[in-house]
PDB file of C-alpha atoms in Angstrom:
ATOM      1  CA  UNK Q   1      94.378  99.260 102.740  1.00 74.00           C
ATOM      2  CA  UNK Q   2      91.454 101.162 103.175  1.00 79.00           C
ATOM      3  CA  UNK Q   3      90.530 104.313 101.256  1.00 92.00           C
ATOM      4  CA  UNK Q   4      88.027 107.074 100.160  1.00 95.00           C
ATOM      5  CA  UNK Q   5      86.730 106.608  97.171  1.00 96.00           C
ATOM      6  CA  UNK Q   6      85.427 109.319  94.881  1.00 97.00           C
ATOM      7  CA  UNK Q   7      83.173 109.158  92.199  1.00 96.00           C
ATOM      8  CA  UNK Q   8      82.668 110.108  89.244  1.00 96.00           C
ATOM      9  CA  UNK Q   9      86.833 111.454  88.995  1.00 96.00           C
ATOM     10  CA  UNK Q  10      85.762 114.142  85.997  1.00 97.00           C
ATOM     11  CA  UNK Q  11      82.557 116.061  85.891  1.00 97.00           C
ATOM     12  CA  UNK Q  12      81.850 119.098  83.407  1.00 97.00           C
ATOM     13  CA  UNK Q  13      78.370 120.483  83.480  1.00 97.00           C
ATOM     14  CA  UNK Q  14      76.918 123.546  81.872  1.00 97.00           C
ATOM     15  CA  UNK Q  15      76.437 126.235  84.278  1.00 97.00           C
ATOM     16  CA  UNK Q  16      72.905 126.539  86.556  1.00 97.00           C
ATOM     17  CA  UNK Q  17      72.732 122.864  86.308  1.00 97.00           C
ATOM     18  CA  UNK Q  18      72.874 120.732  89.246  1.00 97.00           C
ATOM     19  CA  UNK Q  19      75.711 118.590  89.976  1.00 98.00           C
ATOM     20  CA  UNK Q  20      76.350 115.363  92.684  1.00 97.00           C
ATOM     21  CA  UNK Q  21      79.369 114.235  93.806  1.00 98.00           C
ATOM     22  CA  UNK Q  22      79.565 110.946  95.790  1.00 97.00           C
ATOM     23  CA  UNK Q  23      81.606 109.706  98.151  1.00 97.00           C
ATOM     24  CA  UNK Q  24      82.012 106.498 100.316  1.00 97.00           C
ATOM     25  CA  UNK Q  25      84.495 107.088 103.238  1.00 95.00           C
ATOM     26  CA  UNK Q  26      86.512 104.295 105.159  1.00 93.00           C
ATOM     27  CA  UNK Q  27      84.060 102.327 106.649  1.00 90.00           C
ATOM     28  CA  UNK Q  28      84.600 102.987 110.300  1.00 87.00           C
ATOM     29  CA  UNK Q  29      85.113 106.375 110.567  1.00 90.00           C
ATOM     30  CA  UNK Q  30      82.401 108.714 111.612  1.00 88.00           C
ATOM     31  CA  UNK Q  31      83.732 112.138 110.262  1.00 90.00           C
ATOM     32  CA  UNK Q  32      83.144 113.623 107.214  1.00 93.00           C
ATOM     33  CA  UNK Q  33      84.109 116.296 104.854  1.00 94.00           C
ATOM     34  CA  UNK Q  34      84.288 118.173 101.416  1.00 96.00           C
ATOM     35  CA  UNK Q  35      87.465 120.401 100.766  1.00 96.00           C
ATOM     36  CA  UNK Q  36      87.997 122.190  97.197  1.00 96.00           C
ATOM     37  CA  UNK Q  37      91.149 123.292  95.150  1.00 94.00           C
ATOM     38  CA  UNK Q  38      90.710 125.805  92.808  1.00 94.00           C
ATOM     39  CA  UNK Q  39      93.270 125.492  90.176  1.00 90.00           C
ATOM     40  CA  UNK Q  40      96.280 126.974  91.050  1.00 85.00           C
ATOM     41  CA  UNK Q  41      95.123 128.039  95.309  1.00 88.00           C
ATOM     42  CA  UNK Q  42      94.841 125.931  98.421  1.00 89.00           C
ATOM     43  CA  UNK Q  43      93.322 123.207  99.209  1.00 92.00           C
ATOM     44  CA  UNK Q  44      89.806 125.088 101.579  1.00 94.00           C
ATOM     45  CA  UNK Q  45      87.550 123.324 103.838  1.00 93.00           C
ATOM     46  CA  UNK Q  46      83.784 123.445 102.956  1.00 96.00           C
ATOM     47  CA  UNK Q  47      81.802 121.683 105.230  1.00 94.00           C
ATOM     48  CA  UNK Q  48      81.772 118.512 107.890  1.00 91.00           C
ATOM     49  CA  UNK Q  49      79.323 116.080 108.880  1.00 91.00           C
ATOM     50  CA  UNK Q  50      79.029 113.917 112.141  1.00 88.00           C
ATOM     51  CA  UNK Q  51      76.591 112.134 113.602  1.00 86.00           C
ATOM     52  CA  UNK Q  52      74.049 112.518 110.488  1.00 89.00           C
ATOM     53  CA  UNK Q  53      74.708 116.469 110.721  1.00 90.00           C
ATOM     54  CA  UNK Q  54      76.694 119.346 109.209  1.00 92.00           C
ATOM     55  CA  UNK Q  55      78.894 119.834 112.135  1.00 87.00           C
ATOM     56  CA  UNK Q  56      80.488 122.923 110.336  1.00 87.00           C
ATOM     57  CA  UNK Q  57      80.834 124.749 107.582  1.00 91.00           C
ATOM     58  CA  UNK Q  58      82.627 127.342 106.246  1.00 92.00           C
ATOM     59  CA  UNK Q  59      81.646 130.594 104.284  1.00 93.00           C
ATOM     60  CA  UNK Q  60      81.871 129.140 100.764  1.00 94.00           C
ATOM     61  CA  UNK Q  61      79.443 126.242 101.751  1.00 96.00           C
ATOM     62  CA  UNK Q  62      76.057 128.864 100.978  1.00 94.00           C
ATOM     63  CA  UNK Q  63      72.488 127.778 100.065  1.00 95.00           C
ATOM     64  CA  UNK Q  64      73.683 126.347  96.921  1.00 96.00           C
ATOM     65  CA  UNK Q  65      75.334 123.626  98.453  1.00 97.00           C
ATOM     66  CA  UNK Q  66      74.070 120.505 100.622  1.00 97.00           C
ATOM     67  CA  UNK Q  67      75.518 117.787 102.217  1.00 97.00           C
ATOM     68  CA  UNK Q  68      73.639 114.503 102.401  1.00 95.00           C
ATOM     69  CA  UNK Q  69      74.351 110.540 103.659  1.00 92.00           C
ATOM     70  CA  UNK Q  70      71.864 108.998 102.337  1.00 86.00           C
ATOM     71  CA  UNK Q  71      73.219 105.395 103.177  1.00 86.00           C
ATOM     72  CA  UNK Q  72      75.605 103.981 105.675  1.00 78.00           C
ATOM     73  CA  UNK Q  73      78.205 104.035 103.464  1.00 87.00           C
ATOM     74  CA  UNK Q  74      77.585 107.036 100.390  1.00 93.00           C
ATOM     75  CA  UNK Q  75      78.614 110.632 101.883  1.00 96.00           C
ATOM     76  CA  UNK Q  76      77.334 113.334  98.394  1.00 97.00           C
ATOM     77  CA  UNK Q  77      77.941 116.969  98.072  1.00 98.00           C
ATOM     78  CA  UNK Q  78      75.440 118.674  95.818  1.00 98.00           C
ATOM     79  CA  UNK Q  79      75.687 121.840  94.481  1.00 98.00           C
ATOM     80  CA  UNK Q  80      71.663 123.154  93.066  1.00 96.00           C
ATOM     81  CA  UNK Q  81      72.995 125.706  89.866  1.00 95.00           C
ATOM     82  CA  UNK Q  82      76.462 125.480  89.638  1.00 97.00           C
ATOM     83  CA  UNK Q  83      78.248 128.537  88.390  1.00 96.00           C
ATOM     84  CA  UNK Q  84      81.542 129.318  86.783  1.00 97.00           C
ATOM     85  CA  UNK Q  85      83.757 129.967  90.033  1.00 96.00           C
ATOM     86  CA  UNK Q  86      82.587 126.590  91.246  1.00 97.00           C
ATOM     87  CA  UNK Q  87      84.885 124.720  88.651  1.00 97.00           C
ATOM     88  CA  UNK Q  88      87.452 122.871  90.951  1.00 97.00           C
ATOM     89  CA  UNK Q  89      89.011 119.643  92.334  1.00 96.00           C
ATOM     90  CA  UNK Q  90      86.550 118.701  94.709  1.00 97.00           C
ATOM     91  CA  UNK Q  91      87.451 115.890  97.461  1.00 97.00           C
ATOM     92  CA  UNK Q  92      86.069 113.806  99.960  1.00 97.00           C
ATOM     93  CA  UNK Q  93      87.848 113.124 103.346  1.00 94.00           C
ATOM     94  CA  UNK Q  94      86.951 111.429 106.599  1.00 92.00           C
ATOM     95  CA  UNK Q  95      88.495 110.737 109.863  1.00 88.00           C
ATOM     96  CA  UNK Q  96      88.144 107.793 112.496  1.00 84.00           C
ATOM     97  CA  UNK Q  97      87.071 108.858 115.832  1.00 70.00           C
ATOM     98  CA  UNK Q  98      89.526 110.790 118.675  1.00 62.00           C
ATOM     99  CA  UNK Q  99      90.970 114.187 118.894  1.00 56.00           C
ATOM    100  CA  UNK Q 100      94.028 113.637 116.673  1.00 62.00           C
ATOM    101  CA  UNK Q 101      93.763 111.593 113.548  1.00 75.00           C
ATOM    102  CA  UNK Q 102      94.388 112.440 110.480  1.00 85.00           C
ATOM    103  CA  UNK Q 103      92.129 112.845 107.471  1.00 88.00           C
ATOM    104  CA  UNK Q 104      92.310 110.527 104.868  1.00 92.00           C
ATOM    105  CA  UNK Q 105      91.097 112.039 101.143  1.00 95.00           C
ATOM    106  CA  UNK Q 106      90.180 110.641  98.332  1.00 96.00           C
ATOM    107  CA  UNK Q 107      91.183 110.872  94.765  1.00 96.00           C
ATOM    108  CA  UNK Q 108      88.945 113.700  94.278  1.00 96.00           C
ATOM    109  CA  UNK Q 109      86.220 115.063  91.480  1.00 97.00           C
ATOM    110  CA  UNK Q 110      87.228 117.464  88.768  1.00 97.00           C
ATOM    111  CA  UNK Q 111      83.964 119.478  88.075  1.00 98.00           C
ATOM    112  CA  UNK Q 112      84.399 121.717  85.155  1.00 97.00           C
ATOM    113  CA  UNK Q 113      81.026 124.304  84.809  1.00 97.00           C
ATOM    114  CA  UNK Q 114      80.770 125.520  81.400  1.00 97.00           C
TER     115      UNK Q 114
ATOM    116  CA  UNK C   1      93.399 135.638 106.351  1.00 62.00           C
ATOM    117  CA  UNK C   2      96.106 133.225 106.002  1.00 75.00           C
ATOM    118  CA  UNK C   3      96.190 131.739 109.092  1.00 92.00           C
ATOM    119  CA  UNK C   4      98.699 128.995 108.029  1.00 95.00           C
ATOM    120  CA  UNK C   5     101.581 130.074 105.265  1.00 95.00           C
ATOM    121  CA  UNK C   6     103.845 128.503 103.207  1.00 96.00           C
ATOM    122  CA  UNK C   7     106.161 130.959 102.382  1.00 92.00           C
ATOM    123  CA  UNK C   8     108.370 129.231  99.630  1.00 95.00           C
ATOM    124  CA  UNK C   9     106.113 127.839  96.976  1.00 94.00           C
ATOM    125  CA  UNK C  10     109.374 125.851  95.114  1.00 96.00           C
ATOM    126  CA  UNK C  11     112.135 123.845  96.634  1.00 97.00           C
ATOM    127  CA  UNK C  12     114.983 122.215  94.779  1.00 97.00           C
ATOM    128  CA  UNK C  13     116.958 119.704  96.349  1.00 98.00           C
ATOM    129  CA  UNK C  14     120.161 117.134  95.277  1.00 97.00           C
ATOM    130  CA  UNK C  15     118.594 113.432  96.026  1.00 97.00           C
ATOM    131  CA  UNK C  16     120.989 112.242  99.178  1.00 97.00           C
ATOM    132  CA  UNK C  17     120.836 115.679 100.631  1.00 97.00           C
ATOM    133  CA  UNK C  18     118.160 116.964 103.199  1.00 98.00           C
ATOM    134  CA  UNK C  19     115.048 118.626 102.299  1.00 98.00           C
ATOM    135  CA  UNK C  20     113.826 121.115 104.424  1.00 98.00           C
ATOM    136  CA  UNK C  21     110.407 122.311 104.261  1.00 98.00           C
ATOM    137  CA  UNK C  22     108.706 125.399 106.478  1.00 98.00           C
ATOM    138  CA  UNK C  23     105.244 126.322 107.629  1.00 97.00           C
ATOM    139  CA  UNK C  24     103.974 129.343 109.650  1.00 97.00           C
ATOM    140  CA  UNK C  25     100.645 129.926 111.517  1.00 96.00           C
ATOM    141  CA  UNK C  26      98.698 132.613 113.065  1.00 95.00           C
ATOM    142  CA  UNK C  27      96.034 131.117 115.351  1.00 90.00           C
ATOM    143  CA  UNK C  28      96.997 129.970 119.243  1.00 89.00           C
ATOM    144  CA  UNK C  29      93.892 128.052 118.445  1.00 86.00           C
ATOM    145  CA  UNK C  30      95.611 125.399 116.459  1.00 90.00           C
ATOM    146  CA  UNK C  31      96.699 122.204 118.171  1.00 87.00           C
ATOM    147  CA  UNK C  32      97.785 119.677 115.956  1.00 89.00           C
ATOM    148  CA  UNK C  33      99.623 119.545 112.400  1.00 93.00           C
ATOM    149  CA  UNK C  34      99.658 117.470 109.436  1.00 93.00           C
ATOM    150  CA  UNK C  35     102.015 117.439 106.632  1.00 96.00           C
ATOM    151  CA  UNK C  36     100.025 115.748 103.493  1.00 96.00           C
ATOM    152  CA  UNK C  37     102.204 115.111 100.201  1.00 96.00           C
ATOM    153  CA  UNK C  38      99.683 115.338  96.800  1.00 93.00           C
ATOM    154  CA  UNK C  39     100.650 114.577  93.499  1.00 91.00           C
ATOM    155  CA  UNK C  40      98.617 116.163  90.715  1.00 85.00           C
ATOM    156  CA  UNK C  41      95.326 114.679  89.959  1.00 81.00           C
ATOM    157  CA  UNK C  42      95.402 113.167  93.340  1.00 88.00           C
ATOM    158  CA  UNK C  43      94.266 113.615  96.345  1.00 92.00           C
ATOM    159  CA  UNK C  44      96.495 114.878  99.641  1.00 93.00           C
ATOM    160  CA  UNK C  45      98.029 111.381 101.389  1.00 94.00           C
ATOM    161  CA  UNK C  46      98.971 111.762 104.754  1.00 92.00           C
ATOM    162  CA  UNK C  47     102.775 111.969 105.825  1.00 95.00           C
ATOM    163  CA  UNK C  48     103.353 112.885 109.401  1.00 95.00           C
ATOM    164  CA  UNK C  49     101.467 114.905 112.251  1.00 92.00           C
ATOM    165  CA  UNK C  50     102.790 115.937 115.237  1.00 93.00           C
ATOM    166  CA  UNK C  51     100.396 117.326 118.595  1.00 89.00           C
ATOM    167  CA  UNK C  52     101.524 120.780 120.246  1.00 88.00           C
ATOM    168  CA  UNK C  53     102.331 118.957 123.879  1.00 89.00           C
ATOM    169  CA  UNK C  54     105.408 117.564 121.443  1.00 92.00           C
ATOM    170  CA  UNK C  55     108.237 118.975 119.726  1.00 95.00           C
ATOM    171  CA  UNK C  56     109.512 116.587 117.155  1.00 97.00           C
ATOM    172  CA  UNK C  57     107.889 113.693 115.207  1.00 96.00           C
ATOM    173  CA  UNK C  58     109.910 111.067 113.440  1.00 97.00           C
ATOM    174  CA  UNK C  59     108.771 108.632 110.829  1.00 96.00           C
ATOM    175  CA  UNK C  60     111.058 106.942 108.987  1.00 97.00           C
ATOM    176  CA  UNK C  61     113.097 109.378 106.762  1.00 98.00           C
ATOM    177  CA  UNK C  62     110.354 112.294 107.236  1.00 98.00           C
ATOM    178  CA  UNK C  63     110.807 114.280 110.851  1.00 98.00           C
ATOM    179  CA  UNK C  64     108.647 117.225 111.913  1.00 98.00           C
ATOM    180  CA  UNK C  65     109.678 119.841 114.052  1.00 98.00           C
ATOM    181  CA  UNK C  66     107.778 122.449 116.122  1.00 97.00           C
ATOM    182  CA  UNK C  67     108.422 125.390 117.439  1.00 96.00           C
ATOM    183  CA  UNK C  68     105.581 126.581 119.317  1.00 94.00           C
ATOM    184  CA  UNK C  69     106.606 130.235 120.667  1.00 95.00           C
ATOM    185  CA  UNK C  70     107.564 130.822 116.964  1.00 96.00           C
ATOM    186  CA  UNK C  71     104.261 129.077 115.719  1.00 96.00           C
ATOM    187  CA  UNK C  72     106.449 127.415 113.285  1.00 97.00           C
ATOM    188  CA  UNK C  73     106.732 124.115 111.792  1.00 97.00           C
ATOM    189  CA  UNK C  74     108.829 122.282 109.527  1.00 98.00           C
ATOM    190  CA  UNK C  75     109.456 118.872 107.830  1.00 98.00           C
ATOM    191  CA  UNK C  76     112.579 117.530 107.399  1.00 98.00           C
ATOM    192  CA  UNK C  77     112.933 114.708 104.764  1.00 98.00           C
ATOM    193  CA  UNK C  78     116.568 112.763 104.800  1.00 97.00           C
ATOM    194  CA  UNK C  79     117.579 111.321 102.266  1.00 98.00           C
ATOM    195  CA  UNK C  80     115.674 113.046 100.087  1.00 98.00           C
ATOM    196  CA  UNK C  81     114.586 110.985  96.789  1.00 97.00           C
ATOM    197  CA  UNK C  82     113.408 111.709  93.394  1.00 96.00           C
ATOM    198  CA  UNK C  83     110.090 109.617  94.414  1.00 95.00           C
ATOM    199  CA  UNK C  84     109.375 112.589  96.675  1.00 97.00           C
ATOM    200  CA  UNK C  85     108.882 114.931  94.268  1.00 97.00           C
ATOM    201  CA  UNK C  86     105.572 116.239  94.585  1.00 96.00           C
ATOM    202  CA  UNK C  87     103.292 119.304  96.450  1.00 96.00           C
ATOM    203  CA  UNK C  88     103.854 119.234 100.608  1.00 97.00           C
ATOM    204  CA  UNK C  89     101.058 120.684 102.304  1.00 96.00           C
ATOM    205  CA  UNK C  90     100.880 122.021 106.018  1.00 96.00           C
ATOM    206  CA  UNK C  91      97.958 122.079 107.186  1.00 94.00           C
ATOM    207  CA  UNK C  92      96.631 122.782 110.763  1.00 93.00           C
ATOM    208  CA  UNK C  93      93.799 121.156 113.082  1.00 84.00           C
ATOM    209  CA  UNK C  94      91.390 122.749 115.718  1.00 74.00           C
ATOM    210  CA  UNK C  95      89.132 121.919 117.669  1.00 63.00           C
ATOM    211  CA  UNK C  96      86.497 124.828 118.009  1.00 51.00           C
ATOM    212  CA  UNK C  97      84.174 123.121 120.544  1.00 51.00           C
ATOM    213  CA  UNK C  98      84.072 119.561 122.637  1.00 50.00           C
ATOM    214  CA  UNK C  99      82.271 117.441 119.854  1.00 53.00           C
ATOM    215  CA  UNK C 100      82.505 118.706 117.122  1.00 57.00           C
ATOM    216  CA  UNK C 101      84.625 117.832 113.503  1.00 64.00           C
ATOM    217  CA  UNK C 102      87.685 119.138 113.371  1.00 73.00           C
ATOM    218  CA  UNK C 103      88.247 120.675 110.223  1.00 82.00           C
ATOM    219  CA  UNK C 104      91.977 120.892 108.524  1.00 88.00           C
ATOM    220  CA  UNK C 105      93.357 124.707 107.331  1.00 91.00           C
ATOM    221  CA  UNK C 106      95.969 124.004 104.890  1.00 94.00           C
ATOM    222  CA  UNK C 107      98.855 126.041 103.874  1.00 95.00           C
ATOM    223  CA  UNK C 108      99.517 126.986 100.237  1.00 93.00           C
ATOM    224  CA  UNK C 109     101.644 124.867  99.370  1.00 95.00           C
ATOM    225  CA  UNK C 110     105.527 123.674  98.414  1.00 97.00           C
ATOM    226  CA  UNK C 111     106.229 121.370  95.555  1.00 96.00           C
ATOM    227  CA  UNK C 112     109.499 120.014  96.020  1.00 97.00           C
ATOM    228  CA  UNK C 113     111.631 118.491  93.335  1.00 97.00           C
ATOM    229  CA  UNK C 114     114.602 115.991  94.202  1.00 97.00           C
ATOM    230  CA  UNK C 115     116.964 116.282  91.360  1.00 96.00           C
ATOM    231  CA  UNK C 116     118.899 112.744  90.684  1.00 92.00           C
TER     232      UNK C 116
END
């Protein structure tokens, strides 16, 4: 079965350092997104991509962080200087094409800032 | 702004019986919802969804029920087994304009533990 594959699974950096987390969603979708979970809150939306784009992206998602497919199959969220509050699970989703499928998510990326 | 709510954070439930889960949202905007089940150190799976023009979803032992006028969902798992212990998220889908991602709003949260 197809699935969205995260790498790497654990990430601890010291803080102001710059951090990528990769991706590669299912192969034929064309939507894609980054959601984090602080420990202990919800699951929050940060950004989506279509078409080579951000299509949206929500409050949290400031200068610091950047979106990028640099392939036709890696999808990577980088974050410049990582600071404390950014410590989180941090996953990947995508979703085929229409108005009402669901997202599929991958394992997700524990990034612990120091 | 909590615009979808989970009020109950903890359900217990006898394996056999019925597990009953609840969801509440705030925006009209919202069209379609997803129930997602997440163990921890994993990421959401999808369960079931279910699209406003419907009232009731069934999959299997999982059924969702909405209630638009009371912008209220729920999930209804029967039997309920101890391999469905885990976190059930809500979460809700909109569309803000013709093209674009839709991006999911999730609830907080219910972990649910079937006792054997």
């Amino acid at each position: 079965e197809p699935e969205v594959t995260q790498t790497p699974s654990h990430q601890v950096t010291q803080m102001g350092q710059e951090v990528i987390l990769r991706c590669v969603p299912i192969s034929n979708h064309l939507y894609f997104y980054w959601y984090r979970q602080i420990l202990g809150q919800k699951v929050e939306f940060l950004v989506s991509f279509y078409n080579n784009e951000i299509s949206e992206k929500s409050e949290i998602f400031d200068d610091q962080f950047s979106v990028e497919r640099p392939d036709g199959s890696n999808f990577t969220l980088k974050i410049r200087s990582t600071k404390l509050e950014d410590s989180a699970m941090y996953f990947c989703a995508s979703t085929a094409d229409g108005p009402n499928t669901e997202a599929f998510f991958g394992q997700g990326t524990r990034l612990t800032v120091v | 702004d909590q615009q979808v709510k989970q009020n109950s954070p903890s359900l217990s439930v006898q394996e056999g019986r019925i597990s009953i889960l609840n969801c509440d949202y705030t925006n009209s905007m919202f069209d379609y919802f997803l129930w997602y089940k997440k163990y921890p150190a994993e990421g959401p799976t999808f369960l079931i969804s279910i699209s406003s023009i419907k009232d009731k979803n069934e999959d299997g032992r999982f059924t969702v029920f909405l209630n638009k006028s009371a912008k209220h969902l729920s999930l209804h798992i029967v039997p309920s087994q101890p391999g469905d212990s885990a976190v059930y998220f809500c979460a809700a889908n909109s569309h803000p304009y013709s093209g674009s991602a839709r991006q999911l709003t999730f609830g907080s949260g219910t972990q649910l533990t079937v006792l054997p």
